[in-house]
PDB file of C-alpha atoms in Angstrom:
ATOM      1  CA  UNK A   1      34.438  17.721 -24.886  1.00  0.00           C
ATOM      2  CA  UNK A   2      37.865  16.829 -23.579  1.00  0.00           C
ATOM      3  CA  UNK A   3      38.312  17.406 -19.857  1.00  0.00           C
ATOM      4  CA  UNK A   4      41.667  18.966 -19.054  1.00  0.00           C
ATOM      5  CA  UNK A   5      43.451  18.240 -15.809  1.00  0.00           C
ATOM      6  CA  UNK A   6      44.623  20.837 -13.295  1.00  0.00           C
ATOM      7  CA  UNK A   7      46.929  23.469 -14.728  1.00  0.00           C
ATOM      8  CA  UNK A   8      49.729  22.454 -12.379  1.00  0.00           C
ATOM      9  CA  UNK A   9      49.750  18.906 -13.767  1.00  0.00           C
ATOM     10  CA  UNK A  10      49.993  20.230 -17.321  1.00  0.00           C
ATOM     11  CA  UNK A  11      53.167  22.217 -16.706  1.00  0.00           C
ATOM     12  CA  UNK A  12      56.210  21.137 -18.716  1.00  0.00           C
ATOM     13  CA  UNK A  13      58.862  23.064 -16.805  1.00  0.00           C
ATOM     14  CA  UNK A  14      59.462  25.507 -19.644  1.00  0.00           C
ATOM     15  CA  UNK A  15      56.996  28.089 -18.280  1.00  0.00           C
ATOM     16  CA  UNK A  16      58.197  31.557 -17.392  1.00  0.00           C
ATOM     17  CA  UNK A  17      56.755  34.093 -14.992  1.00  0.00           C
ATOM     18  CA  UNK A  18      54.976  36.908 -16.800  1.00  0.00           C
ATOM     19  CA  UNK A  19      56.701  40.268 -16.748  1.00  0.00           C
ATOM     20  CA  UNK A  20      55.076  43.445 -18.029  1.00  0.00           C
ATOM     21  CA  UNK A  21      57.081  44.588 -21.079  1.00  0.00           C
ATOM     22  CA  UNK A  22      59.037  47.822 -20.862  1.00  0.00           C
ATOM     23  CA  UNK A  23      58.142  48.669 -24.457  1.00  0.00           C
ATOM     24  CA  UNK A  24      54.898  48.453 -26.408  1.00  0.00           C
ATOM     25  CA  UNK A  25      54.793  45.249 -28.510  1.00  0.00           C
ATOM     26  CA  UNK A  26      52.936  47.097 -31.295  1.00  0.00           C
ATOM     27  CA  UNK A  27      55.088  50.219 -31.752  1.00  0.00           C
ATOM     28  CA  UNK A  28      58.095  49.751 -29.439  1.00  0.00           C
ATOM     29  CA  UNK A  29      57.372  52.949 -27.472  1.00  0.00           C
ATOM     30  CA  UNK A  30      58.411  52.951 -23.831  1.00  0.00           C
ATOM     31  CA  UNK A  31      55.310  52.140 -21.793  1.00  0.00           C
ATOM     32  CA  UNK A  32      54.007  54.204 -18.876  1.00  0.00           C
ATOM     33  CA  UNK A  33      52.330  53.263 -15.629  1.00  0.00           C
ATOM     34  CA  UNK A  34      50.730  56.303 -13.980  1.00  0.00           C
ATOM     35  CA  UNK A  35      51.065  56.668 -10.235  1.00  0.00           C
ATOM     36  CA  UNK A  36      48.263  55.051  -8.228  1.00  0.00           C
ATOM     37  CA  UNK A  37      47.073  53.026 -11.257  1.00  0.00           C
ATOM     38  CA  UNK A  38      47.445  49.315 -11.932  1.00  0.00           C
ATOM     39  CA  UNK A  39      47.270  49.606 -15.724  1.00  0.00           C
ATOM     40  CA  UNK A  40      50.256  50.062 -18.033  1.00  0.00           C
ATOM     41  CA  UNK A  41      49.795  52.192 -21.155  1.00  0.00           C
ATOM     42  CA  UNK A  42      51.456  52.931 -24.453  1.00  0.00           C
ATOM     43  CA  UNK A  43      51.766  56.746 -24.641  1.00  0.00           C
ATOM     44  CA  UNK A  44      52.002  56.843 -28.450  1.00  0.00           C
ATOM     45  CA  UNK A  45      48.642  58.062 -29.824  1.00  0.00           C
ATOM     46  CA  UNK A  46      49.706  56.873 -33.301  1.00  0.00           C
ATOM     47  CA  UNK A  47      50.484  53.349 -32.078  1.00  0.00           C
ATOM     48  CA  UNK A  48      48.856  50.829 -34.484  1.00  0.00           C
ATOM     49  CA  UNK A  49      47.545  48.821 -31.553  1.00  0.00           C
ATOM     50  CA  UNK A  50      45.961  51.856 -29.904  1.00  0.00           C
ATOM     51  CA  UNK A  51      44.469  53.042 -33.185  1.00  0.00           C
ATOM     52  CA  UNK A  52      42.829  49.674 -33.852  1.00  0.00           C
ATOM     53  CA  UNK A  53      41.459  49.351 -30.315  1.00  0.00           C
ATOM     54  CA  UNK A  54      40.100  52.908 -30.422  1.00  0.00           C
ATOM     55  CA  UNK A  55      38.165  52.195 -33.632  1.00  0.00           C
ATOM     56  CA  UNK A  56      36.766  48.896 -32.320  1.00  0.00           C
ATOM     57  CA  UNK A  57      35.693  50.630 -29.098  1.00  0.00           C
ATOM     58  CA  UNK A  58      34.121  53.494 -31.059  1.00  0.00           C
ATOM     59  CA  UNK A  59      32.014  50.991 -33.030  1.00  0.00           C
ATOM     60  CA  UNK A  60      31.062  48.810 -30.043  1.00  0.00           C
ATOM     61  CA  UNK A  61      27.451  48.289 -28.987  1.00  0.00           C
ATOM     62  CA  UNK A  62      27.648  50.493 -25.882  1.00  0.00           C
ATOM     63  CA  UNK A  63      29.225  53.310 -27.887  1.00  0.00           C
ATOM     64  CA  UNK A  64      28.200  54.160 -31.483  1.00  0.00           C
ATOM     65  CA  UNK A  65      26.769  50.664 -32.103  1.00  0.00           C
ATOM     66  CA  UNK A  66      28.113  50.091 -35.623  1.00  0.00           C
ATOM     67  CA  UNK A  67      27.149  46.458 -36.173  1.00  0.00           C
ATOM     68  CA  UNK A  68      29.517  44.427 -38.332  1.00  0.00           C
ATOM     69  CA  UNK A  69      32.601  46.464 -37.542  1.00  0.00           C
ATOM     70  CA  UNK A  70      34.688  44.161 -35.371  1.00  0.00           C
ATOM     71  CA  UNK A  71      38.409  43.481 -35.075  1.00  0.00           C
ATOM     72  CA  UNK A  72      38.783  41.625 -38.371  1.00  0.00           C
ATOM     73  CA  UNK A  73      37.063  44.227 -40.491  1.00  0.00           C
ATOM     74  CA  UNK A  74      38.810  47.118 -38.748  1.00  0.00           C
ATOM     75  CA  UNK A  75      42.174  45.460 -39.390  1.00  0.00           C
ATOM     76  CA  UNK A  76      41.300  45.054 -43.069  1.00  0.00           C
ATOM     77  CA  UNK A  77      40.334  48.717 -43.311  1.00  0.00           C
ATOM     78  CA  UNK A  78      43.608  49.742 -41.708  1.00  0.00           C
ATOM     79  CA  UNK A  79      45.705  47.385 -43.838  1.00  0.00           C
ATOM     80  CA  UNK A  80      44.054  48.714 -47.008  1.00  0.00           C
ATOM     81  CA  UNK A  81      44.706  52.275 -45.770  1.00  0.00           C
ATOM     82  CA  UNK A  82      41.038  53.114 -46.205  1.00  0.00           C
ATOM     83  CA  UNK A  83      40.908  54.576 -42.697  1.00  0.00           C
ATOM     84  CA  UNK A  84      43.372  56.058 -40.226  1.00  0.00           C
ATOM     85  CA  UNK A  85      40.920  57.025 -37.485  1.00  0.00           C
ATOM     86  CA  UNK A  86      37.201  56.904 -36.640  1.00  0.00           C
ATOM     87  CA  UNK A  87      36.308  59.979 -38.703  1.00  0.00           C
ATOM     88  CA  UNK A  88      37.388  58.131 -41.854  1.00  0.00           C
ATOM     89  CA  UNK A  89      34.602  55.587 -41.296  1.00  0.00           C
ATOM     90  CA  UNK A  90      32.101  58.155 -42.553  1.00  0.00           C
ATOM     91  CA  UNK A  91      33.865  58.642 -45.888  1.00  0.00           C
ATOM     92  CA  UNK A  92      33.804  55.127 -47.368  1.00  0.00           C
ATOM     93  CA  UNK A  93      31.160  54.005 -49.925  1.00  0.00           C
ATOM     94  CA  UNK A  94      29.791  50.470 -50.100  1.00  0.00           C
ATOM     95  CA  UNK A  95      31.760  49.417 -53.193  1.00  0.00           C
ATOM     96  CA  UNK A  96      35.062  49.864 -51.352  1.00  0.00           C
ATOM     97  CA  UNK A  97      33.786  47.654 -48.540  1.00  0.00           C
ATOM     98  CA  UNK A  98      32.802  44.948 -51.025  1.00  0.00           C
ATOM     99  CA  UNK A  99      36.363  44.890 -52.341  1.00  0.00           C
ATOM    100  CA  UNK A 100      37.640  44.970 -48.768  1.00  0.00           C
ATOM    101  CA  UNK A 101      35.898  41.681 -47.978  1.00  0.00           C
ATOM    102  CA  UNK A 102      37.843  39.955 -50.746  1.00  0.00           C
ATOM    103  CA  UNK A 103      35.079  39.516 -53.286  1.00  0.00           C
ATOM    104  CA  UNK A 104      35.465  40.872 -56.829  1.00  0.00           C
ATOM    105  CA  UNK A 105      38.954  41.964 -55.768  1.00  0.00           C
ATOM    106  CA  UNK A 106      40.754  40.978 -58.992  1.00  0.00           C
ATOM    107  CA  UNK A 107      38.017  40.633 -61.601  1.00  0.00           C
ATOM    108  CA  UNK A 108      34.665  42.389 -61.035  1.00  0.00           C
ATOM    109  CA  UNK A 109      32.970  39.780 -63.249  1.00  0.00           C
ATOM    110  CA  UNK A 110      34.130  36.659 -61.411  1.00  0.00           C
ATOM    111  CA  UNK A 111      33.852  35.662 -57.777  1.00  0.00           C
ATOM    112  CA  UNK A 112      37.174  35.096 -56.040  1.00  0.00           C
ATOM    113  CA  UNK A 113      35.620  32.328 -53.912  1.00  0.00           C
ATOM    114  CA  UNK A 114      34.070  30.058 -56.547  1.00  0.00           C
ATOM    115  CA  UNK A 115      35.132  31.615 -59.872  1.00  0.00           C
ATOM    116  CA  UNK A 116      31.567  32.124 -61.056  1.00  0.00           C
ATOM    117  CA  UNK A 117      29.852  35.299 -62.163  1.00  0.00           C
ATOM    118  CA  UNK A 118      27.104  36.909 -60.052  1.00  0.00           C
ATOM    119  CA  UNK A 119      27.147  34.116 -57.482  1.00  0.00           C
ATOM    120  CA  UNK A 120      25.870  34.013 -53.903  1.00  0.00           C
ATOM    121  CA  UNK A 121      29.267  35.082 -52.530  1.00  0.00           C
ATOM    122  CA  UNK A 122      29.195  38.375 -54.451  1.00  0.00           C
ATOM    123  CA  UNK A 123      25.611  38.938 -53.401  1.00  0.00           C
ATOM    124  CA  UNK A 124      26.465  38.258 -49.759  1.00  0.00           C
ATOM    125  CA  UNK A 125      29.450  40.619 -49.896  1.00  0.00           C
ATOM    126  CA  UNK A 126      27.362  43.387 -51.402  1.00  0.00           C
ATOM    127  CA  UNK A 127      24.612  42.921 -48.798  1.00  0.00           C
ATOM    128  CA  UNK A 128      27.111  42.813 -45.934  1.00  0.00           C
ATOM    129  CA  UNK A 129      28.802  45.985 -47.162  1.00  0.00           C
ATOM    130  CA  UNK A 130      25.430  47.685 -47.594  1.00  0.00           C
ATOM    131  CA  UNK A 131      24.434  46.780 -44.036  1.00  0.00           C
ATOM    132  CA  UNK A 132      27.700  48.148 -42.695  1.00  0.00           C
ATOM    133  CA  UNK A 133      27.248  51.419 -44.578  1.00  0.00           C
ATOM    134  CA  UNK A 134      23.715  51.671 -43.161  1.00  0.00           C
ATOM    135  CA  UNK A 135      24.991  51.007 -39.631  1.00  0.00           C
ATOM    136  CA  UNK A 136      27.645  53.697 -40.007  1.00  0.00           C
ATOM    137  CA  UNK A 137      25.030  56.164 -41.267  1.00  0.00           C
ATOM    138  CA  UNK A 138      22.640  55.282 -38.422  1.00  0.00           C
ATOM    139  CA  UNK A 139      25.384  55.891 -35.849  1.00  0.00           C
ATOM    140  CA  UNK A 140      25.342  59.592 -36.753  1.00  0.00           C
ATOM    141  CA  UNK A 141      22.068  59.866 -34.816  1.00  0.00           C
ATOM    142  CA  UNK A 142      23.585  58.697 -31.531  1.00  0.00           C
ATOM    143  CA  UNK A 143      23.405  61.377 -28.807  1.00  0.00           C
ATOM    144  CA  UNK A 144      26.366  63.241 -27.330  1.00  0.00           C
ATOM    145  CA  UNK A 145      26.596  60.850 -24.369  1.00  0.00           C
ATOM    146  CA  UNK A 146      27.275  57.870 -26.651  1.00  0.00           C
ATOM    147  CA  UNK A 147      29.778  59.844 -28.717  1.00  0.00           C
ATOM    148  CA  UNK A 148      31.677  60.980 -25.611  1.00  0.00           C
ATOM    149  CA  UNK A 149      31.975  57.391 -24.430  1.00  0.00           C
ATOM    150  CA  UNK A 150      32.953  56.234 -27.925  1.00  0.00           C
ATOM    151  CA  UNK A 151      35.845  58.697 -28.084  1.00  0.00           C
ATOM    152  CA  UNK A 152      37.653  56.646 -25.447  1.00  0.00           C
ATOM    153  CA  UNK A 153      38.566  59.560 -23.189  1.00  0.00           C
ATOM    154  CA  UNK A 154      40.608  58.196 -20.326  1.00  0.00           C
ATOM    155  CA  UNK A 155      38.597  57.405 -17.172  1.00  0.00           C
ATOM    156  CA  UNK A 156      35.306  58.318 -18.932  1.00  0.00           C
ATOM    157  CA  UNK A 157      32.931  55.371 -18.896  1.00  0.00           C
ATOM    158  CA  UNK A 158      29.344  55.437 -20.073  1.00  0.00           C
ATOM    159  CA  UNK A 159      28.127  56.736 -16.701  1.00  0.00           C
ATOM    160  CA  UNK A 160      30.496  59.711 -16.657  1.00  0.00           C
ATOM    161  CA  UNK A 161      29.738  60.432 -20.321  1.00  0.00           C
ATOM    162  CA  UNK A 162      26.037  60.545 -19.466  1.00  0.00           C
ATOM    163  CA  UNK A 163      26.600  62.950 -16.549  1.00  0.00           C
ATOM    164  CA  UNK A 164      28.735  65.298 -18.642  1.00  0.00           C
ATOM    165  CA  UNK A 165      26.293  65.289 -21.547  1.00  0.00           C
ATOM    166  CA  UNK A 166      23.352  66.075 -19.317  1.00  0.00           C
ATOM    167  CA  UNK A 167      25.218  68.881 -17.552  1.00  0.00           C
ATOM    168  CA  UNK A 168      26.781  70.630 -20.557  1.00  0.00           C
ATOM    169  CA  UNK A 169      24.271  69.722 -23.251  1.00  0.00           C
ATOM    170  CA  UNK A 170      26.553  70.263 -26.249  1.00  0.00           C
ATOM    171  CA  UNK A 171      30.031  69.272 -27.344  1.00  0.00           C
ATOM    172  CA  UNK A 172      31.020  72.916 -27.752  1.00  0.00           C
ATOM    173  CA  UNK A 173      30.066  73.765 -24.164  1.00  0.00           C
ATOM    174  CA  UNK A 174      32.030  70.818 -22.823  1.00  0.00           C
ATOM    175  CA  UNK A 175      35.072  71.602 -24.966  1.00  0.00           C
ATOM    176  CA  UNK A 176      35.136  75.154 -23.589  1.00  0.00           C
ATOM    177  CA  UNK A 177      34.780  74.071 -19.957  1.00  0.00           C
ATOM    178  CA  UNK A 178      37.764  74.138 -17.600  1.00  0.00           C
ATOM    179  CA  UNK A 179      38.787  71.188 -15.476  1.00  0.00           C
ATOM    180  CA  UNK A 180      37.409  73.054 -12.456  1.00  0.00           C
ATOM    181  CA  UNK A 181      34.008  73.514 -14.098  1.00  0.00           C
ATOM    182  CA  UNK A 182      33.887  69.879 -15.179  1.00  0.00           C
ATOM    183  CA  UNK A 183      34.825  68.763 -11.666  1.00  0.00           C
ATOM    184  CA  UNK A 184      31.828  70.624 -10.242  1.00  0.00           C
ATOM    185  CA  UNK A 185      29.480  68.123 -11.895  1.00  0.00           C
ATOM    186  CA  UNK A 186      28.153  65.828  -9.209  1.00  0.00           C
ATOM    187  CA  UNK A 187      29.654  62.380  -9.709  1.00  0.00           C
ATOM    188  CA  UNK A 188      32.674  63.643 -11.658  1.00  0.00           C
ATOM    189  CA  UNK A 189      35.866  63.629  -9.628  1.00  0.00           C
ATOM    190  CA  UNK A 190      39.081  65.562 -10.291  1.00  0.00           C
ATOM    191  CA  UNK A 191      40.734  62.652 -12.103  1.00  0.00           C
ATOM    192  CA  UNK A 192      37.951  62.473 -14.687  1.00  0.00           C
ATOM    193  CA  UNK A 193      37.716  66.265 -14.937  1.00  0.00           C
ATOM    194  CA  UNK A 194      41.411  66.647 -15.654  1.00  0.00           C
ATOM    195  CA  UNK A 195      41.351  63.812 -18.204  1.00  0.00           C
ATOM    196  CA  UNK A 196      38.432  65.389 -20.100  1.00  0.00           C
ATOM    197  CA  UNK A 197      39.984  68.858 -20.107  1.00  0.00           C
ATOM    198  CA  UNK A 198      43.329  67.430 -21.260  1.00  0.00           C
ATOM    199  CA  UNK A 199      41.636  65.480 -24.067  1.00  0.00           C
ATOM    200  CA  UNK A 200      39.978  68.578 -25.507  1.00  0.00           C
ATOM    201  CA  UNK A 201      43.118  70.668 -25.075  1.00  0.00           C
ATOM    202  CA  UNK A 202      44.936  68.387 -27.531  1.00  0.00           C
ATOM    203  CA  UNK A 203      44.770  69.916 -31.076  1.00  0.00           C
ATOM    204  CA  UNK A 204      44.559  66.493 -32.743  1.00  0.00           C
ATOM    205  CA  UNK A 205      41.492  65.612 -30.704  1.00  0.00           C
ATOM    206  CA  UNK A 206      39.803  68.929 -31.486  1.00  0.00           C
ATOM    207  CA  UNK A 207      40.495  68.346 -35.181  1.00  0.00           C
ATOM    208  CA  UNK A 208      38.927  64.882 -34.916  1.00  0.00           C
ATOM    209  CA  UNK A 209      35.796  66.392 -33.346  1.00  0.00           C
ATOM    210  CA  UNK A 210      35.591  68.924 -36.193  1.00  0.00           C
ATOM    211  CA  UNK A 211      35.768  66.137 -38.781  1.00  0.00           C
ATOM    212  CA  UNK A 212      33.073  64.145 -36.994  1.00  0.00           C
ATOM    213  CA  UNK A 213      30.917  67.266 -36.881  1.00  0.00           C
ATOM    214  CA  UNK A 214      31.402  67.778 -40.633  1.00  0.00           C
ATOM    215  CA  UNK A 215      30.395  64.148 -41.197  1.00  0.00           C
ATOM    216  CA  UNK A 216      27.038  64.892 -39.576  1.00  0.00           C
ATOM    217  CA  UNK A 217      27.358  63.320 -36.126  1.00  0.00           C
ATOM    218  CA  UNK A 218      25.180  64.745 -33.338  1.00  0.00           C
ATOM    219  CA  UNK A 219      26.989  67.082 -30.966  1.00  0.00           C
ATOM    220  CA  UNK A 220      24.181  67.552 -28.454  1.00  0.00           C
ATOM    221  CA  UNK A 221      22.202  65.632 -25.850  1.00  0.00           C
ATOM    222  CA  UNK A 222      18.383  65.521 -25.906  1.00  0.00           C
ATOM    223  CA  UNK A 223      16.766  67.157 -22.892  1.00  0.00           C
ATOM    224  CA  UNK A 224      15.230  64.737 -20.451  1.00  0.00           C
ATOM    225  CA  UNK A 225      12.086  65.605 -18.514  1.00  0.00           C
ATOM    226  CA  UNK A 226      11.845  62.779 -16.022  1.00  0.00           C
ATOM    227  CA  UNK A 227       9.987  63.266 -12.748  1.00  0.00           C
ATOM    228  CA  UNK A 228      12.219  63.674  -9.663  1.00  0.00           C
ATOM    229  CA  UNK A 229      12.936  60.401  -7.866  1.00  0.00           C
ATOM    230  CA  UNK A 230      14.335  59.409  -4.454  1.00  0.00           C
ATOM    231  CA  UNK A 231      17.904  59.463  -5.822  1.00  0.00           C
ATOM    232  CA  UNK A 232      17.609  62.850  -7.533  1.00  0.00           C
ATOM    233  CA  UNK A 233      20.959  64.669  -7.308  1.00  0.00           C
ATOM    234  CA  UNK A 234      22.831  61.618  -5.956  1.00  0.00           C
ATOM    235  CA  UNK A 235      25.549  59.553  -7.619  1.00  0.00           C
ATOM    236  CA  UNK A 236      26.567  55.962  -7.019  1.00  0.00           C
ATOM    237  CA  UNK A 237      29.391  53.576  -7.858  1.00  0.00           C
ATOM    238  CA  UNK A 238      28.781  49.844  -8.370  1.00  0.00           C
ATOM    239  CA  UNK A 239      31.404  47.215  -7.584  1.00  0.00           C
ATOM    240  CA  UNK A 240      31.406  43.437  -7.299  1.00  0.00           C
ATOM    241  CA  UNK A 241      28.774  40.907  -8.384  1.00  0.00           C
ATOM    242  CA  UNK A 242      25.123  41.152  -7.332  1.00  0.00           C
ATOM    243  CA  UNK A 243      22.895  38.153  -6.667  1.00  0.00           C
ATOM    244  CA  UNK A 244      19.533  39.625  -7.664  1.00  0.00           C
ATOM    245  CA  UNK A 245      20.327  42.377 -10.151  1.00  0.00           C
ATOM    246  CA  UNK A 246      22.754  42.540 -13.013  1.00  0.00           C
ATOM    247  CA  UNK A 247      24.971  45.622 -13.131  1.00  0.00           C
ATOM    248  CA  UNK A 248      22.923  46.894 -16.073  1.00  0.00           C
ATOM    249  CA  UNK A 249      19.625  46.417 -14.202  1.00  0.00           C
ATOM    250  CA  UNK A 250      21.006  48.127 -11.097  1.00  0.00           C
ATOM    251  CA  UNK A 251      22.167  51.074 -13.190  1.00  0.00           C
ATOM    252  CA  UNK A 252      18.789  51.403 -14.894  1.00  0.00           C
ATOM    253  CA  UNK A 253      16.921  51.335 -11.579  1.00  0.00           C
ATOM    254  CA  UNK A 254      19.169  53.969 -10.035  1.00  0.00           C
ATOM    255  CA  UNK A 255      18.805  56.209 -13.089  1.00  0.00           C
ATOM    256  CA  UNK A 256      15.027  55.680 -13.127  1.00  0.00           C
ATOM    257  CA  UNK A 257      15.007  56.932  -9.523  1.00  0.00           C
ATOM    258  CA  UNK A 258      16.826  60.084 -10.617  1.00  0.00           C
ATOM    259  CA  UNK A 259      20.345  59.066  -9.620  1.00  0.00           C
ATOM    260  CA  UNK A 260      23.521  58.649 -11.630  1.00  0.00           C
ATOM    261  CA  UNK A 261      26.009  55.784 -11.793  1.00  0.00           C
ATOM    262  CA  UNK A 262      29.670  56.629 -12.333  1.00  0.00           C
ATOM    263  CA  UNK A 263      32.778  54.520 -12.753  1.00  0.00           C
ATOM    264  CA  UNK A 264      35.018  56.100 -10.144  1.00  0.00           C
ATOM    265  CA  UNK A 265      34.728  57.048  -6.480  1.00  0.00           C
ATOM    266  CA  UNK A 266      35.058  60.719  -5.531  1.00  0.00           C
ATOM    267  CA  UNK A 267      33.976  63.056  -2.736  1.00  0.00           C
ATOM    268  CA  UNK A 268      30.793  63.673  -4.713  1.00  0.00           C
ATOM    269  CA  UNK A 269      29.791  59.995  -4.565  1.00  0.00           C
ATOM    270  CA  UNK A 270      26.719  59.421  -2.404  1.00  0.00           C
ATOM    271  CA  UNK A 271      27.334  55.721  -1.816  1.00  0.00           C
ATOM    272  CA  UNK A 272      29.146  52.738  -3.244  1.00  0.00           C
ATOM    273  CA  UNK A 273      26.986  49.652  -3.775  1.00  0.00           C
ATOM    274  CA  UNK A 274      29.117  46.564  -3.159  1.00  0.00           C
ATOM    275  CA  UNK A 275      28.307  43.026  -4.224  1.00  0.00           C
ATOM    276  CA  UNK A 276      30.363  39.858  -3.884  1.00  0.00           C
ATOM    277  CA  UNK A 277      34.133  40.236  -4.418  1.00  0.00           C
ATOM    278  CA  UNK A 278      34.212  44.038  -4.590  1.00  0.00           C
ATOM    279  CA  UNK A 279      37.269  45.722  -6.041  1.00  0.00           C
ATOM    280  CA  UNK A 280      39.592  48.367  -4.649  1.00  0.00           C
ATOM    281  CA  UNK A 281      36.899  51.027  -5.064  1.00  0.00           C
ATOM    282  CA  UNK A 282      35.405  49.987  -1.727  1.00  0.00           C
ATOM    283  CA  UNK A 283      38.686  50.776   0.051  1.00  0.00           C
ATOM    284  CA  UNK A 284      38.770  54.257  -1.467  1.00  0.00           C
ATOM    285  CA  UNK A 285      35.145  54.811  -0.471  1.00  0.00           C
ATOM    286  CA  UNK A 286      35.902  53.928   3.151  1.00  0.00           C
ATOM    287  CA  UNK A 287      38.946  56.186   3.117  1.00  0.00           C
ATOM    288  CA  UNK A 288      36.765  59.094   1.958  1.00  0.00           C
ATOM    289  CA  UNK A 289      34.045  58.263   4.474  1.00  0.00           C
ATOM    290  CA  UNK A 290      31.504  57.378   1.778  1.00  0.00           C
ATOM    291  CA  UNK A 291      28.625  55.062   2.649  1.00  0.00           C
ATOM    292  CA  UNK A 292      28.895  51.429   1.564  1.00  0.00           C
ATOM    293  CA  UNK A 293      25.615  49.728   0.690  1.00  0.00           C
ATOM    294  CA  UNK A 294      24.933  46.116  -0.130  1.00  0.00           C
ATOM    295  CA  UNK A 295      22.417  45.009  -2.762  1.00  0.00           C
ATOM    296  CA  UNK A 296      19.602  44.567  -0.233  1.00  0.00           C
ATOM    297  CA  UNK A 297      20.078  48.107   1.035  1.00  0.00           C
ATOM    298  CA  UNK A 298      19.965  49.469  -2.525  1.00  0.00           C
ATOM    299  CA  UNK A 299      16.691  47.659  -3.197  1.00  0.00           C
ATOM    300  CA  UNK A 300      15.275  48.884   0.105  1.00  0.00           C
ATOM    301  CA  UNK A 301      16.208  52.512  -0.720  1.00  0.00           C
ATOM    302  CA  UNK A 302      14.580  52.085  -4.115  1.00  0.00           C
ATOM    303  CA  UNK A 303      11.431  50.911  -2.406  1.00  0.00           C
ATOM    304  CA  UNK A 304      11.616  47.515  -4.089  1.00  0.00           C
ATOM    305  CA  UNK A 305      11.160  44.176  -2.294  1.00  0.00           C
ATOM    306  CA  UNK A 306      14.391  42.229  -1.722  1.00  0.00           C
TER     307      UNK A 306
END
């Protein structure tokens, strides 16, 4: 492969410093940057860019795990006006997806790729569409925790979604809960609690939940009967890069010991586990007087050799 020189040597002089746009490039809405956050957001819930990203996130492996539904296919579905949101995914039969992929689009008897009848391209399109339909159907069995994460509620990562699902058990119970009640869940801070309550207070979001319920998605979390561990009742935040464990492995070990891993630091956090190059979360933890552990300390607390 070609070896490129240093970036500085490749400059032409026409470069410009990046400036965050004042308006969304997808819908031209004026962007917002909430206080104390580094991210800039488009506030328009109907923004084409936001809609596409929300559907891709909903289908991602860590969420509803709908294999075969990536950016390209989502864009095709949107362009063809077959879907407008995630609930529409559960209304489309396989034959529409075959047409979506460009095969048998003009003449159902001839392949648009090679011009032949009943060729391998048509067969592949039909199989691909069938697999996607099966993946969509299988996603209905995902538990509440995966659905909560898939909905893309602001500040709610997979860890927070898991905590909320375990505490409330059903979507209905969570939807009825106040921000104060949500904030009482260990590991859920006021920022997350307010974001969750605000999400379910929005009529459009409640309507979306109703449509997903009608489509047959699970609205409950299975009860877990794990034996108490040394981290029972404690919550942790991971930041930085670990040398021995991956973030996923560290999360699994903490959860196996009865603890919970969340994405944000709050007064309910037991400790923050910091690896190499930790982010700003460690500063907030120190400000709140929360313990800071390194990877070796985590392994020692777990009773595992370092």
